[in-house]
Every structure is written in C-alpha cells, then in structure tokens.
Amino acid sequence: MRAFSTLFIAAAFALSANAASVNKRDVSAAVQLCIDSITSTSEQLEAVNTAVLAFTSADGIIAANKIHTLEQVLETRLKKAGTDCCADIGAITLPEADAVLSTVEVLVPKVTGALSAIVTKKSQFDAVFLATALVKKDIAALDTQTKTLDTCLIAKTPTDPPSYLEAANGYVAEIDSAFSAAKTAYGI
C-alpha cells in the first residue's frame, strides 16, 4: 500500500524533472535502472489510486478484485524497484543521489495520497463482502515491499552533505506515517 500511498506522477514528468536538474551522463546505468523502476512503480500506483478513488460499494466485489489485480502489478513493480535499487552498485555520486531523490520526491505525495484514499474509502470496502480483507492484505504486502526499498534508499544515500540523508529520511518518514494511518484504520 505504500506504493498505493507508496506510493505517483507519470514517468515522462518524472524523467523530465530529472533531466532538467541532472545530466544523464552523470547517472550510471545501474542507478538509472533504479530510477526507471521507481518511475514504473509510480505509474502503476497512479492506476491503483485512480481505481480506488472511483470505487463505491455499489461496484461490488468485481471492482474490488480489479483493484486487487492492479495492486498485484504494483507489488511486482515495487519488488523490482527494490531489487534494482538494492543492487550492489557501489558508491552513489551526488548527481546520482539528486536524480534518485527527485524521482522519490515525485513519488511520495502519490503514495501518501493513495493511502489516504484507501483510508477514506474504508466504509465503501467494508460494505462489500471480502473487499476489506483484500485491502488489508494489499496494505500489508505493499508496506513490506516499501520498507525494503526505503532501507536501500537510506543506506545508499550520501551522508555528506547531510542534507541528502535528511531529505531521504524525511521522505521515508512521510511514507511510514501514511502506512501507519492506513494500517490503524484497517486494524492491521
């Protein structure tokens, strides 16, 4: 659900924002793969969030299953982002850190917004037999995958200057807070 939350803007926008601030030659292929995976996750999160926002209890279990199917794709993309970003890629340069953090910066409000939507729609999911059980499962799975990615983000972020690590910790804290609210709302 972090991917739900966490958590996301279209890839073209994210990549154009990165291109404006970072020269692509300053980003290694391995770091670019991480960025691309985060962007792919962001795109799928947007699809999930759109489906959640449109959901009403009148749509029934078929619509809830559609959201769950979209979440499964999101979970797969989030796992790939975790694998791609957690790979041993050596020291991250400051331009690479800039590129990754600006991609994450785009993602965070999408994650928090999606998780907020899940909380807001709880009564609608509760009104459909088994829908809340699916949502709970999805929140827990996405939270686990997001924590893996968050751990890598923090571990690979340069500590000098300290502003990089402060930014990364801030993004992780926002996402953790949104997941905490969703888990509390759903009794997870």
PDB file of C-alpha atoms in Angstrom, residues 37-168:
ATOM      1  CA  SER A  37      11.909   1.054 -11.704  1.00  0.00           C
ATOM      2  CA  ILE A  38      10.727   3.679  -9.229  1.00  0.00           C
ATOM      3  CA  THR A  39       9.078   5.550 -12.113  1.00  0.00           C
ATOM      4  CA  SER A  40       7.367   2.358 -13.302  1.00  0.00           C
ATOM      5  CA  THR A  41       6.100   1.782  -9.782  1.00  0.00           C
ATOM      6  CA  SER A  42       4.825   5.349  -9.712  1.00  0.00           C
ATOM      7  CA  GLU A  43       2.873   4.832 -12.929  1.00  0.00           C
ATOM      8  CA  GLN A  44       1.189   1.708 -11.578  1.00  0.00           C
ATOM      9  CA  LEU A  45       0.436   3.419  -8.273  1.00  0.00           C
ATOM     10  CA  GLU A  46      -1.418   6.069 -10.219  1.00  0.00           C
ATOM     11  CA  ALA A  47      -3.564   3.365 -11.862  1.00  0.00           C
ATOM     12  CA  VAL A  48      -4.332   1.806  -8.476  1.00  0.00           C
ATOM     13  CA  ASN A  49      -5.154   5.164  -6.914  1.00  0.00           C
ATOM     14  CA  THR A  50      -7.500   6.054  -9.777  1.00  0.00           C
ATOM     15  CA  ALA A  51      -9.360   2.765  -9.280  1.00  0.00           C
ATOM     16  CA  VAL A  52      -9.558   3.278  -5.505  1.00  0.00           C
ATOM     17  CA  LEU A  53     -10.876   6.818  -5.873  1.00  0.00           C
ATOM     18  CA  ALA A  54     -13.570   5.627  -8.283  1.00  0.00           C
ATOM     19  CA  PHE A  55     -14.620   2.665  -6.107  1.00  0.00           C
ATOM     20  CA  THR A  56     -18.013   2.597  -4.395  1.00  0.00           C
ATOM     21  CA  SER A  57     -19.670  -0.261  -2.577  1.00  0.00           C
ATOM     22  CA  ALA A  58     -22.214  -0.411  -5.408  1.00  0.00           C
ATOM     23  CA  ASP A  59     -19.366  -1.567  -7.679  1.00  0.00           C
ATOM     24  CA  GLY A  60     -19.115  -4.730  -5.614  1.00  0.00           C
ATOM     25  CA  ILE A  61     -16.513  -7.423  -5.356  1.00  0.00           C
ATOM     26  CA  ILE A  62     -15.697  -7.362  -9.081  1.00  0.00           C
ATOM     27  CA  ALA A  63     -14.372  -3.804  -8.777  1.00  0.00           C
ATOM     28  CA  ALA A  64     -12.590  -4.670  -5.529  1.00  0.00           C
ATOM     29  CA  ASN A  65     -10.912  -7.586  -7.305  1.00  0.00           C
ATOM     30  CA  LYS A  66      -9.907  -5.258 -10.138  1.00  0.00           C
ATOM     31  CA  ILE A  67      -8.180  -3.005  -7.594  1.00  0.00           C
ATOM     32  CA  HIS A  68      -6.503  -6.053  -6.059  1.00  0.00           C
ATOM     33  CA  THR A  69      -5.257  -7.140  -9.500  1.00  0.00           C
ATOM     34  CA  LEU A  70      -3.851  -3.657 -10.114  1.00  0.00           C
ATOM     35  CA  GLU A  71      -2.216  -3.835  -6.679  1.00  0.00           C
ATOM     36  CA  GLN A  72      -0.583  -7.156  -7.586  1.00  0.00           C
ATOM     37  CA  VAL A  73       1.058  -5.484 -10.599  1.00  0.00           C
ATOM     38  CA  LEU A  74       2.085  -2.617  -8.323  1.00  0.00           C
ATOM     39  CA  GLU A  75       3.589  -5.062  -5.844  1.00  0.00           C
ATOM     40  CA  THR A  76       5.563  -6.758  -8.641  1.00  0.00           C
ATOM     41  CA  ARG A  77       6.915  -3.402  -9.808  1.00  0.00           C
ATOM     42  CA  LEU A  78       7.758  -2.405  -6.253  1.00  0.00           C
ATOM     43  CA  LYS A  79       9.672  -5.671  -5.774  1.00  0.00           C
ATOM     44  CA  LYS A  80      11.597  -4.965  -8.973  1.00  0.00           C
ATOM     45  CA  ALA A  81      12.392  -1.446  -7.751  1.00  0.00           C
ATOM     46  CA  GLY A  82      13.656  -2.959  -4.512  1.00  0.00           C
ATOM     47  CA  THR A  83      15.849  -5.402  -6.413  1.00  0.00           C
ATOM     48  CA  ASP A  84      17.132  -2.772  -8.837  1.00  0.00           C
ATOM     49  CA  CYS A  85      17.776  -0.134  -6.178  1.00  0.00           C
ATOM     50  CA  CYS A  86      19.243  -2.517  -3.610  1.00  0.00           C
ATOM     51  CA  ALA A  87      21.765  -3.997  -6.034  1.00  0.00           C
ATOM     52  CA  ASP A  88      25.417  -3.511  -5.177  1.00  0.00           C
ATOM     53  CA  ILE A  89      26.124  -0.539  -7.413  1.00  0.00           C
ATOM     54  CA  GLY A  90      28.996   0.955  -5.493  1.00  0.00           C
ATOM     55  CA  ALA A  91      29.163   4.466  -4.112  1.00  0.00           C
ATOM     56  CA  ILE A  92      26.366   6.781  -5.214  1.00  0.00           C
ATOM     57  CA  THR A  93      27.583  10.109  -6.536  1.00  0.00           C
ATOM     58  CA  LEU A  94      25.895  13.372  -5.603  1.00  0.00           C
ATOM     59  CA  PRO A  95      24.385  13.806  -9.103  1.00  0.00           C
ATOM     60  CA  GLU A  96      23.017  10.257  -8.878  1.00  0.00           C
ATOM     61  CA  ALA A  97      21.599  10.987  -5.428  1.00  0.00           C
ATOM     62  CA  ASP A  98      19.983  14.131  -6.850  1.00  0.00           C
ATOM     63  CA  ALA A  99      18.373  12.083  -9.624  1.00  0.00           C
ATOM     64  CA  VAL A 100      17.071   9.376  -7.281  1.00  0.00           C
ATOM     65  CA  LEU A 101      15.812  11.838  -4.669  1.00  0.00           C
ATOM     66  CA  SER A 102      13.995  13.937  -7.248  1.00  0.00           C
ATOM     67  CA  THR A 103      12.274  10.801  -8.531  1.00  0.00           C
ATOM     68  CA  VAL A 104      11.306   9.830  -4.968  1.00  0.00           C
ATOM     69  CA  GLU A 105      10.150  13.394  -4.296  1.00  0.00           C
ATOM     70  CA  VAL A 106       7.565  12.976  -7.069  1.00  0.00           C
ATOM     71  CA  LEU A 107       6.518   9.592  -5.687  1.00  0.00           C
ATOM     72  CA  VAL A 108       5.973  10.491  -2.029  1.00  0.00           C
ATOM     73  CA  PRO A 109       2.831  12.625  -2.425  1.00  0.00           C
ATOM     74  CA  LYS A 110       1.345   9.973  -4.667  1.00  0.00           C
ATOM     75  CA  VAL A 111       1.984   7.307  -2.045  1.00  0.00           C
ATOM     76  CA  THR A 112       0.561   9.379   0.785  1.00  0.00           C
ATOM     77  CA  GLY A 113      -2.411  10.406  -1.351  1.00  0.00           C
ATOM     78  CA  ALA A 114      -3.180   6.827  -2.337  1.00  0.00           C
ATOM     79  CA  LEU A 115      -3.008   5.631   1.257  1.00  0.00           C
ATOM     80  CA  SER A 116      -5.237   8.490   2.310  1.00  0.00           C
ATOM     81  CA  ALA A 117      -7.739   7.439  -0.377  1.00  0.00           C
ATOM     82  CA  ILE A 118      -7.677   3.879   0.951  1.00  0.00           C
ATOM     83  CA  VAL A 119      -8.497   5.204   4.431  1.00  0.00           C
ATOM     84  CA  THR A 120     -11.256   7.446   3.084  1.00  0.00           C
ATOM     85  CA  LYS A 121     -12.805   4.547   1.155  1.00  0.00           C
ATOM     86  CA  LYS A 122     -12.777   2.136   4.099  1.00  0.00           C
ATOM     87  CA  SER A 123     -16.540   2.304   4.647  1.00  0.00           C
ATOM     88  CA  GLN A 124     -17.070   1.529   0.954  1.00  0.00           C
ATOM     89  CA  PHE A 125     -14.772  -1.510   1.134  1.00  0.00           C
ATOM     90  CA  ASP A 126     -16.372  -2.620   4.422  1.00  0.00           C
ATOM     91  CA  ALA A 127     -19.761  -2.705   2.687  1.00  0.00           C
ATOM     92  CA  VAL A 128     -18.559  -5.351   0.199  1.00  0.00           C
ATOM     93  CA  PHE A 129     -18.054  -8.910   1.405  1.00  0.00           C
ATOM     94  CA  LEU A 130     -14.318  -9.803   1.388  1.00  0.00           C
ATOM     95  CA  ALA A 131     -13.203  -6.433  -0.045  1.00  0.00           C
ATOM     96  CA  THR A 132     -11.701  -5.221   3.237  1.00  0.00           C
ATOM     97  CA  ALA A 133      -9.785  -8.482   3.592  1.00  0.00           C
ATOM     98  CA  LEU A 134      -8.231  -7.878   0.161  1.00  0.00           C
ATOM     99  CA  VAL A 135      -7.329  -4.299   1.063  1.00  0.00           C
ATOM    100  CA  LYS A 136      -5.728  -5.389   4.350  1.00  0.00           C
ATOM    101  CA  LYS A 137      -3.650  -7.988   2.542  1.00  0.00           C
ATOM    102  CA  ASP A 138      -2.579  -5.422  -0.048  1.00  0.00           C
ATOM    103  CA  ILE A 139      -1.643  -2.793   2.537  1.00  0.00           C
ATOM    104  CA  ALA A 140       0.500  -5.290   4.453  1.00  0.00           C
ATOM    105  CA  ALA A 141       2.241  -6.594   1.316  1.00  0.00           C
ATOM    106  CA  LEU A 142       2.978  -3.132  -0.034  1.00  0.00           C
ATOM    107  CA  ASP A 143       4.205  -1.937   3.343  1.00  0.00           C
ATOM    108  CA  THR A 144       6.705  -4.797   3.463  1.00  0.00           C
ATOM    109  CA  GLN A 145       7.973  -4.133  -0.064  1.00  0.00           C
ATOM    110  CA  THR A 146       8.192  -0.404   0.563  1.00  0.00           C
ATOM    111  CA  LYS A 147      10.251  -0.923   3.713  1.00  0.00           C
ATOM    112  CA  THR A 148      12.771  -2.890   1.647  1.00  0.00           C
ATOM    113  CA  LEU A 149      13.060  -0.029  -0.822  1.00  0.00           C
ATOM    114  CA  ASP A 150      13.187   2.567   1.975  1.00  0.00           C
ATOM    115  CA  THR A 151      16.025   0.704   3.694  1.00  0.00           C
ATOM    116  CA  CYS A 152      18.054   0.751   0.474  1.00  0.00           C
ATOM    117  CA  LEU A 153      17.301   4.409  -0.115  1.00  0.00           C
ATOM    118  CA  ILE A 154      18.640   5.346   3.304  1.00  0.00           C
ATOM    119  CA  ALA A 155      21.643   3.004   3.100  1.00  0.00           C
ATOM    120  CA  LYS A 156      22.755   4.297  -0.307  1.00  0.00           C
ATOM    121  CA  THR A 157      22.115   7.999   0.253  1.00  0.00           C
ATOM    122  CA  PRO A 158      25.302  10.034   0.662  1.00  0.00           C
ATOM    123  CA  THR A 159      25.813  11.423   4.155  1.00  0.00           C
ATOM    124  CA  ASP A 160      27.955  14.353   3.061  1.00  0.00           C
ATOM    125  CA  PRO A 161      26.434  16.837   2.778  1.00  0.00           C
ATOM    126  CA  PRO A 162      23.903  15.837   5.444  1.00  0.00           C
ATOM    127  CA  SER A 163      21.014  17.404   3.507  1.00  0.00           C
ATOM    128  CA  TYR A 164      20.812  14.311   1.270  1.00  0.00           C
ATOM    129  CA  LEU A 165      20.246  11.921   4.142  1.00  0.00           C
ATOM    130  CA  GLU A 166      17.870  14.397   5.804  1.00  0.00           C
ATOM    131  CA  ALA A 167      15.779  14.524   2.625  1.00  0.00           C
ATOM    132  CA  ALA A 168      15.753  10.720   2.283  1.00  0.00           C
TER     133      ALA A 168
END
